[in-house]
mmCIF file of C-alpha atoms in Angstrom:
data_model
loop_
_atom_site.group_PDB
_atom_site.id
_atom_site.type_symbol
_atom_site.label_atom_id
_atom_site.label_comp_id
_atom_site.label_asym_id
_atom_site.label_seq_id
_atom_site.Cartn_x
_atom_site.Cartn_y
_atom_site.Cartn_z
ATOM 1 C CA MET A 1 0.000 0.000 0.000
ATOM 2 C CA ASN A 2 1.595 3.294 -1.030
ATOM 3 C CA ALA A 3 1.117 6.586 0.815
ATOM 4 C CA ARG A 4 -1.112 8.220 -1.798
ATOM 5 C CA SER A 5 -3.523 5.280 -1.949
ATOM 6 C CA ALA A 6 -3.586 5.043 1.838
ATOM 7 C CA LEU A 7 -4.425 8.745 2.117
ATOM 8 C CA PHE A 8 -7.339 8.361 -0.285
ATOM 9 C CA ASP A 9 -8.564 5.482 1.889
ATOM 10 C CA ILE A 10 -8.163 7.440 5.139
ATOM 11 C CA TYR A 11 -9.821 10.599 3.868
ATOM 12 C CA GLY A 12 -12.672 8.707 2.225
ATOM 13 C CA ASP A 13 -13.310 6.181 4.970
ATOM 14 C CA HIS A 14 -12.707 8.281 8.097
ATOM 15 C CA LEU A 15 -12.026 11.984 7.521
ATOM 16 C CA LEU A 16 -14.952 12.644 5.176
ATOM 17 C CA SER A 17 -17.212 12.405 8.237
ATOM 18 C CA ARG A 18 -14.798 14.309 10.498
ATOM 19 C CA GLY A 19 -14.740 17.732 8.876
ATOM 20 C CA GLU A 20 -12.916 16.626 5.706
ATOM 21 C CA GLU A 21 -9.544 17.752 7.086
ATOM 22 C CA ALA A 22 -6.640 16.669 9.281
ATOM 23 C CA PRO A 23 -3.287 18.030 10.474
ATOM 24 C CA VAL A 24 -0.241 16.550 8.781
ATOM 25 C CA ALA A 25 0.978 15.289 12.161
ATOM 26 C CA GLY A 26 -2.296 13.389 12.569
ATOM 27 C CA LEU A 27 -1.949 11.878 9.087
ATOM 28 C CA VAL A 28 1.557 10.722 9.957
ATOM 29 C CA ARG A 29 0.262 9.014 13.106
ATOM 30 C CA LEU A 30 -2.591 7.395 11.161
ATOM 31 C CA LEU A 31 -0.399 5.934 8.452
ATOM 32 C CA ALA A 32 2.363 4.695 10.763
ATOM 33 C CA PRO A 33 0.577 1.364 11.566
ATOM 34 C CA LEU A 34 0.413 0.762 7.803
ATOM 35 C CA GLY A 35 4.211 0.923 7.544
ATOM 36 C CA ILE A 36 4.248 4.301 5.794
ATOM 37 C CA SER A 37 6.945 6.747 6.870
ATOM 38 C CA ALA A 38 6.470 10.414 7.741
ATOM 39 C CA PRO A 39 8.454 11.667 4.694
ATOM 40 C CA ALA A 40 6.311 9.498 2.406
ATOM 41 C CA VAL A 41 3.131 10.961 3.934
ATOM 42 C CA ARG A 42 4.340 14.545 3.469
ATOM 43 C CA THR A 43 5.375 13.873 -0.125
ATOM 44 C CA ALA A 44 2.019 12.259 -0.897
ATOM 45 C CA VAL A 45 -0.114 15.066 0.552
ATOM 46 C CA SER A 46 1.917 17.626 -1.393
ATOM 47 C CA ARG A 47 1.363 15.656 -4.590
ATOM 48 C CA MET A 48 -2.365 15.331 -3.919
ATOM 49 C CA ALA A 49 -2.553 19.087 -3.348
ATOM 50 C CA ARG A 50 -0.869 19.744 -6.710
ATOM 51 C CA GLN A 51 -3.390 17.416 -8.348
ATOM 52 C CA GLY A 52 -6.339 19.292 -6.851
ATOM 53 C CA TRP A 53 -7.474 16.688 -4.315
ATOM 54 C CA LEU A 54 -6.302 18.497 -1.165
ATOM 55 C CA ALA A 55 -5.937 22.121 -0.094
ATOM 56 C CA PRO A 56 -3.565 23.318 2.663
ATOM 57 C CA VAL A 57 -5.194 24.721 5.825
ATOM 58 C CA ARG A 58 -4.099 25.894 9.257
ATOM 59 C CA LEU A 59 -5.628 23.787 12.013
ATOM 60 C CA PRO A 60 -5.357 23.818 15.827
ATOM 61 C CA GLY A 61 -3.087 20.783 15.504
ATOM 62 C CA GLY A 62 -0.793 22.572 13.047
ATOM 63 C CA ALA A 63 -0.497 22.648 9.261
ATOM 64 C CA GLY A 64 -2.992 20.366 7.596
ATOM 65 C CA TYR A 65 -4.914 19.524 4.452
ATOM 66 C CA ARG A 66 -8.611 19.655 3.618
ATOM 67 C CA LEU A 67 -10.450 17.852 0.849
ATOM 68 C CA THR A 68 -11.309 20.048 -2.127
ATOM 69 C CA PRO A 69 -14.923 20.114 -3.380
ATOM 70 C CA ARG A 70 -13.827 17.916 -6.296
ATOM 71 C CA ALA A 71 -12.375 15.373 -3.880
ATOM 72 C CA VAL A 72 -15.461 15.434 -1.649
ATOM 73 C CA GLY A 73 -17.685 14.629 -4.639
ATOM 74 C CA ARG A 74 -15.415 11.811 -5.799
ATOM 75 C CA MET A 75 -15.131 10.270 -2.338
ATOM 76 C CA ARG A 76 -18.840 10.403 -1.573
ATOM 77 C CA GLU A 77 -19.594 8.707 -4.873
ATOM 78 C CA ALA A 78 -16.841 6.167 -4.207
ATOM 79 C CA ALA A 79 -18.212 5.460 -0.714
ATOM 80 C CA ASP A 80 -21.632 4.658 -2.184
ATOM 81 C CA ARG A 81 -19.984 2.203 -4.562
ATOM 82 C CA ILE A 82 -17.657 0.705 -1.947
ATOM 83 C CA TYR A 83 -20.480 0.010 0.505
ATOM 84 C CA ARG A 84 -22.982 -0.715 -2.300
ATOM 85 C CA ARG A 85 -25.464 1.874 -1.068
ATOM 86 C CA GLY A 86 -28.452 3.281 -2.879
ATOM 87 C CA THR A 87 -28.201 1.311 -6.127
ATOM 88 C CA PRO A 88 -31.501 1.886 -7.955
ATOM 89 C CA PRO A 89 -33.305 -0.911 -9.823
ATOM 90 C CA TRP A 90 -32.192 -1.268 -13.427
ATOM 91 C CA ASP A 91 -34.755 -0.201 -16.038
ATOM 92 C CA GLY A 92 -33.242 -2.416 -18.735
ATOM 93 C CA ARG A 93 -31.762 0.461 -20.723
ATOM 94 C CA TRP A 94 -28.119 1.362 -21.287
ATOM 95 C CA HIS A 95 -26.344 4.682 -21.061
ATOM 96 C CA VAL A 96 -24.403 5.079 -24.299
ATOM 97 C CA VAL A 97 -21.598 7.617 -24.667
ATOM 98 C CA VAL A 98 -20.027 8.286 -28.067
ATOM 99 C CA VAL A 99 -16.856 10.338 -27.585
ATOM 100 C CA GLU A 100 -15.070 12.389 -30.190
ATOM 101 C CA ARG A 101 -11.711 11.182 -31.450
ATOM 102 C CA VAL A 102 -8.769 11.844 -29.122
ATOM 103 C CA ALA A 103 -5.587 12.316 -31.128
ATOM 104 C CA GLU A 104 -2.970 11.912 -28.394
ATOM 105 C CA ARG A 105 -2.257 8.421 -27.104
ATOM 106 C CA ALA A 106 -1.793 9.677 -23.538
ATOM 107 C CA GLY A 107 -5.207 11.355 -23.687
ATOM 108 C CA ARG A 108 -6.829 8.160 -24.991
ATOM 109 C CA GLU A 109 -5.288 6.099 -22.198
ATOM 110 C CA ARG A 110 -6.329 8.643 -19.579
ATOM 111 C CA LEU A 111 -9.898 8.684 -20.913
ATOM 112 C CA LYS A 112 -10.025 4.875 -21.029
ATOM 113 C CA SER A 113 -8.906 4.612 -17.424
ATOM 114 C CA ALA A 114 -11.302 7.316 -16.216
ATOM 115 C CA LEU A 115 -14.353 5.925 -18.025
ATOM 116 C CA GLY A 116 -13.533 2.433 -16.788
ATOM 117 C CA TYR A 117 -13.440 3.735 -13.224
ATOM 118 C CA LEU A 118 -16.889 5.283 -13.740
ATOM 119 C CA GLY A 119 -18.280 1.907 -14.830
ATOM 120 C CA TYR A 120 -18.250 2.255 -18.623
ATOM 121 C CA ALA A 121 -17.057 -0.409 -21.063
ATOM 122 C CA CYS A 122 -15.790 0.255 -24.562
ATOM 123 C CA VAL A 123 -17.719 -1.584 -27.284
ATOM 124 C CA ASP A 124 -15.736 0.022 -30.099
ATOM 125 C CA ARG A 125 -13.099 2.744 -30.368
ATOM 126 C CA SER A 126 -15.485 5.601 -29.558
ATOM 127 C CA THR A 127 -18.600 4.053 -27.987
ATOM 128 C CA TRP A 128 -18.922 3.281 -24.295
ATOM 129 C CA ILE A 129 -21.819 1.737 -22.392
ATOM 130 C CA SER A 130 -22.932 1.475 -18.790
ATOM 131 C CA PRO A 131 -26.147 0.190 -17.198
ATOM 132 C CA ARG A 132 -26.582 3.646 -15.629
ATOM 133 C CA PRO A 133 -25.101 7.115 -16.121
ATOM 134 C CA SER A 134 -22.332 8.259 -13.818
ATOM 135 C CA VAL A 135 -22.747 11.524 -11.915
ATOM 136 C CA GLU A 136 -19.067 12.233 -12.638
ATOM 137 C CA LEU A 137 -19.276 11.872 -16.426
ATOM 138 C CA GLU A 138 -19.882 15.535 -17.223
ATOM 139 C CA SER A 139 -17.034 16.770 -15.051
ATOM 140 C CA LEU A 140 -14.708 14.179 -16.592
ATOM 141 C CA LEU A 141 -15.536 15.218 -20.151
ATOM 142 C CA ALA A 142 -15.169 18.891 -19.225
ATOM 143 C CA ALA A 143 -11.800 18.311 -17.560
ATOM 144 C CA GLU A 144 -10.509 16.405 -20.598
ATOM 145 C CA ARG A 145 -12.135 18.912 -22.995
ATOM 146 C CA ILE A 146 -13.746 16.101 -24.932
ATOM 147 C CA GLY A 147 -17.092 16.310 -26.678
ATOM 148 C CA ALA A 148 -19.502 13.387 -26.522
ATOM 149 C CA GLU A 149 -23.013 12.376 -27.519
ATOM 150 C CA ARG A 150 -25.104 10.650 -24.875
ATOM 151 C CA PHE A 151 -28.068 8.322 -25.302
ATOM 152 C CA ARG A 152 -30.368 6.136 -23.225
ATOM 153 C CA ALA A 153 -31.040 3.060 -25.295
ATOM 154 C CA SER A 154 -32.516 -0.432 -25.199
ATOM 155 C CA TYR A 155 -30.614 -3.368 -26.632
ATOM 156 C CA ASP A 156 -32.426 -5.659 -29.040
ATOM 157 C CA GLY A 157 -30.147 -8.631 -28.433
ATOM 158 C CA ASP A 158 -29.291 -10.704 -25.356
ATOM 159 C CA ALA A 159 -28.301 -8.297 -22.572
ATOM 160 C CA HIS A 160 -26.381 -11.042 -20.741
ATOM 161 C CA ASP A 161 -24.299 -11.690 -23.843
ATOM 162 C CA LEU A 162 -23.639 -7.963 -24.276
ATOM 163 C CA ALA A 163 -22.447 -7.634 -20.680
ATOM 164 C CA ALA A 164 -20.221 -10.708 -20.991
ATOM 165 C CA ARG A 165 -18.601 -9.283 -24.129
ATOM 166 C CA ALA A 166 -18.175 -5.772 -22.758
ATOM 167 C CA TRP A 167 -16.745 -6.786 -19.368
ATOM 168 C CA ASP A 168 -14.483 -9.665 -18.364
ATOM 169 C CA LEU A 169 -16.960 -11.271 -15.985
ATOM 170 C CA ASP A 170 -14.968 -14.500 -15.697
ATOM 171 C CA GLY A 171 -11.893 -12.549 -14.673
ATOM 172 C CA LEU A 172 -13.922 -10.441 -12.258
ATOM 173 C CA ALA A 173 -15.476 -13.546 -10.677
ATOM 174 C CA ALA A 174 -12.000 -15.029 -10.205
ATOM 175 C CA ALA A 175 -10.822 -11.780 -8.589
ATOM 176 C CA TYR A 176 -13.726 -11.852 -6.136
ATOM 177 C CA THR A 177 -13.032 -15.486 -5.261
ATOM 178 C CA GLU A 178 -9.364 -14.688 -4.633
ATOM 179 C CA TRP A 179 -10.302 -11.638 -2.534
ATOM 180 C CA LEU A 180 -12.621 -13.752 -0.401
ATOM 181 C CA GLY A 181 -9.801 -16.126 0.452
ATOM 182 C CA ARG A 182 -7.401 -13.326 1.387
ATOM 183 C CA ALA A 183 -10.030 -11.433 3.380
ATOM 184 C CA ARG A 184 -10.971 -14.480 5.454
ATOM 185 C CA GLU A 185 -7.303 -14.986 6.312
ATOM 186 C CA LEU A 186 -6.912 -11.312 7.218
ATOM 187 C CA VAL A 187 -9.830 -11.217 9.668
ATOM 188 C CA ARG A 188 -9.494 -14.771 10.950
ATOM 189 C CA PRO A 189 -7.682 -14.019 14.256
ATOM 190 C CA SER A 190 -9.949 -12.931 17.090
ATOM 191 C CA ASP A 191 -9.480 -9.196 17.554
ATOM 192 C CA ARG A 192 -11.243 -8.893 20.903
ATOM 193 C CA ASP A 193 -7.930 -8.336 22.691
ATOM 194 C CA LEU A 194 -6.023 -6.586 19.920
ATOM 195 C CA PRO A 195 -5.023 -2.925 20.328
ATOM 196 C CA ALA A 196 -7.224 -0.474 18.437
ATOM 197 C CA GLU A 197 -4.149 0.436 16.364
ATOM 198 C CA THR A 198 -3.898 -3.146 15.119
ATOM 199 C CA VAL A 199 -7.623 -3.358 14.385
ATOM 200 C CA PHE A 200 -7.297 -0.092 12.445
ATOM 201 C CA ALA A 201 -4.480 -1.584 10.352
ATOM 202 C CA ILE A 202 -6.474 -4.761 9.636
ATOM 203 C CA ARG A 203 -9.549 -2.804 8.625
ATOM 204 C CA SER A 204 -7.474 -0.408 6.516
ATOM 205 C CA GLU A 205 -6.016 -3.305 4.535
ATOM 206 C CA LEU A 206 -9.491 -4.807 4.112
ATOM 207 C CA VAL A 207 -10.911 -1.529 2.782
ATOM 208 C CA HIS A 208 -7.879 -0.861 0.596
ATOM 209 C CA GLU A 209 -8.090 -4.229 -1.157
ATOM 210 C CA TRP A 210 -11.859 -3.948 -1.561
ATOM 211 C CA ARG A 211 -11.541 -0.426 -2.976
ATOM 212 C CA LYS A 212 -9.598 -1.842 -5.940
ATOM 213 C CA PHE A 213 -12.861 -3.277 -7.293
ATOM 214 C CA LEU A 214 -13.937 0.296 -8.057
ATOM 215 C CA PHE A 215 -11.600 0.122 -11.049
ATOM 216 C CA VAL A 216 -12.779 -3.226 -12.436
ATOM 217 C CA ASP A 217 -16.391 -3.788 -11.318
ATOM 218 C CA PRO A 218 -18.954 -1.566 -13.088
ATOM 219 C CA GLY A 219 -21.677 -2.485 -10.608
ATOM 220 C CA LEU A 220 -23.785 -4.415 -13.074
ATOM 221 C CA PRO A 221 -27.409 -5.084 -12.108
ATOM 222 C CA ALA A 222 -28.144 -8.508 -10.649
ATOM 223 C CA GLU A 223 -30.152 -9.341 -13.770
ATOM 224 C CA LEU A 224 -26.950 -9.318 -15.831
ATOM 225 C CA LEU A 225 -24.829 -11.443 -13.495
ATOM 226 C CA PRO A 226 -24.533 -15.232 -13.205
ATOM 227 C CA ALA A 227 -26.715 -16.867 -10.565
ATOM 228 C CA ARG A 228 -23.733 -17.980 -8.444
ATOM 229 C CA TRP A 229 -21.879 -14.677 -8.453
ATOM 230 C CA PRO A 230 -18.994 -14.578 -5.919
ATOM 231 C CA GLY A 231 -19.220 -10.796 -5.762
ATOM 232 C CA ARG A 232 -22.341 -11.154 -3.618
ATOM 233 C CA ASP A 233 -20.535 -13.242 -0.988
ATOM 234 C CA ALA A 234 -17.561 -10.887 -1.127
ATOM 235 C CA ALA A 235 -19.747 -7.810 -0.608
ATOM 236 C CA GLU A 236 -21.545 -9.459 2.315
ATOM 237 C CA LEU A 237 -18.259 -10.387 4.004
ATOM 238 C CA PHE A 238 -16.798 -6.926 3.433
ATOM 239 C CA ARG A 239 -19.805 -5.093 4.869
ATOM 240 C CA TYR A 240 -19.947 -7.367 7.935
ATOM 241 C CA GLU A 241 -16.246 -7.130 8.754
ATOM 242 C CA ALA A 242 -15.939 -3.431 7.962
ATOM 243 C CA ASP A 243 -18.824 -2.695 10.338
ATOM 244 C CA ARG A 244 -17.503 -5.052 13.025
ATOM 245 C CA LEU A 245 -14.010 -3.550 13.013
ATOM 246 C CA LEU A 246 -15.120 0.069 12.716
ATOM 247 C CA PRO A 247 -15.608 1.004 16.425
ATOM 248 C CA ALA A 248 -12.039 0.140 17.428
ATOM 249 C CA ALA A 249 -10.591 1.611 14.232
ATOM 250 C CA ALA A 250 -12.556 4.823 14.795
ATOM 251 C CA ARG A 251 -11.178 5.130 18.328
ATOM 252 C CA PHE A 252 -7.664 4.974 16.965
ATOM 253 C CA VAL A 253 -8.470 7.625 14.337
ATOM 254 C CA ASP A 254 -9.896 9.942 16.987
ATOM 255 C CA CYS A 255 -6.811 9.481 19.174
ATOM 256 C CA CYS A 256 -4.492 10.286 16.255
ATOM 257 C CA LEU A 257 -6.408 13.419 15.352
ATOM 258 C CA ALA A 258 -6.370 14.493 19.010
ATOM 259 C CA GLY A 259 -2.591 14.217 19.108
ATOM 260 C CA SER A 260 -2.052 10.759 20.578
ATOM 261 C CA THR A 261 -2.160 7.200 19.292
ATOM 262 C CA GLY A 262 -3.799 6.150 22.541
ATOM 263 C CA ARG A 263 -1.737 2.958 22.662
ATOM 264 C CA PRO A 264 -1.765 2.391 26.429
ATOM 265 C CA SER A 265 -5.554 2.243 26.574
ATOM 266 C CA GLY A 266 -6.426 1.523 22.934
ATOM 267 C CA ARG A 267 -7.877 -1.938 23.384
ATOM 268 C CA SER A 268 -10.798 -2.991 21.206
#
């Protein structure tokens, strides 16, 4: 886990509900149990500020960083996807986006990565589909200065076949099965007597590995997935363990933001 990824996890999973900001010293304390050094934390927050995700602020605990409005929007949307909240029923229609030609290879790769993160699959060089429109699509197209036509359309063929051709469902199923095995090993030891710092580290790794599915799982409706879909078991395990480990992890976060790791009394 690198410092930048860990900071995205910490801000999205803990700091979004705690004023969207933290002192640098608090961030250093939070990332220490994850094996991330203080210089790496400071370098990462500076980089995220240059990229428009964080803004420097003065806080009672010293110099710190606050989420920008762009980052708040991205992290709230990501949280809904991570915890699978508020997914509306599918109406059977697809959101189709036909983008204009991008001449530069770097721009094409950047657009491909960004649209994939938003849940779109490419069905030819310029046409992308998703079972539902992303709230971030407009801001993405504006940031990349790319024009696009958008449609809501029904598909006359077999929707299951279309989904299987547009997304690597076999590969995604294998990834979920592998994640389930690793997650069960990670949370297997009883954590009743573990320090809150250790519980925080376990939960952070669980969330970090689960968050990777944002980049590969478009959140297809149940109607388009195989009957025995391992993603359902994986989501159930993640929600249960993330909720179970949260109280102790949250105590550690609060101690770090208050200026102490609380190790002497940080039992879960």
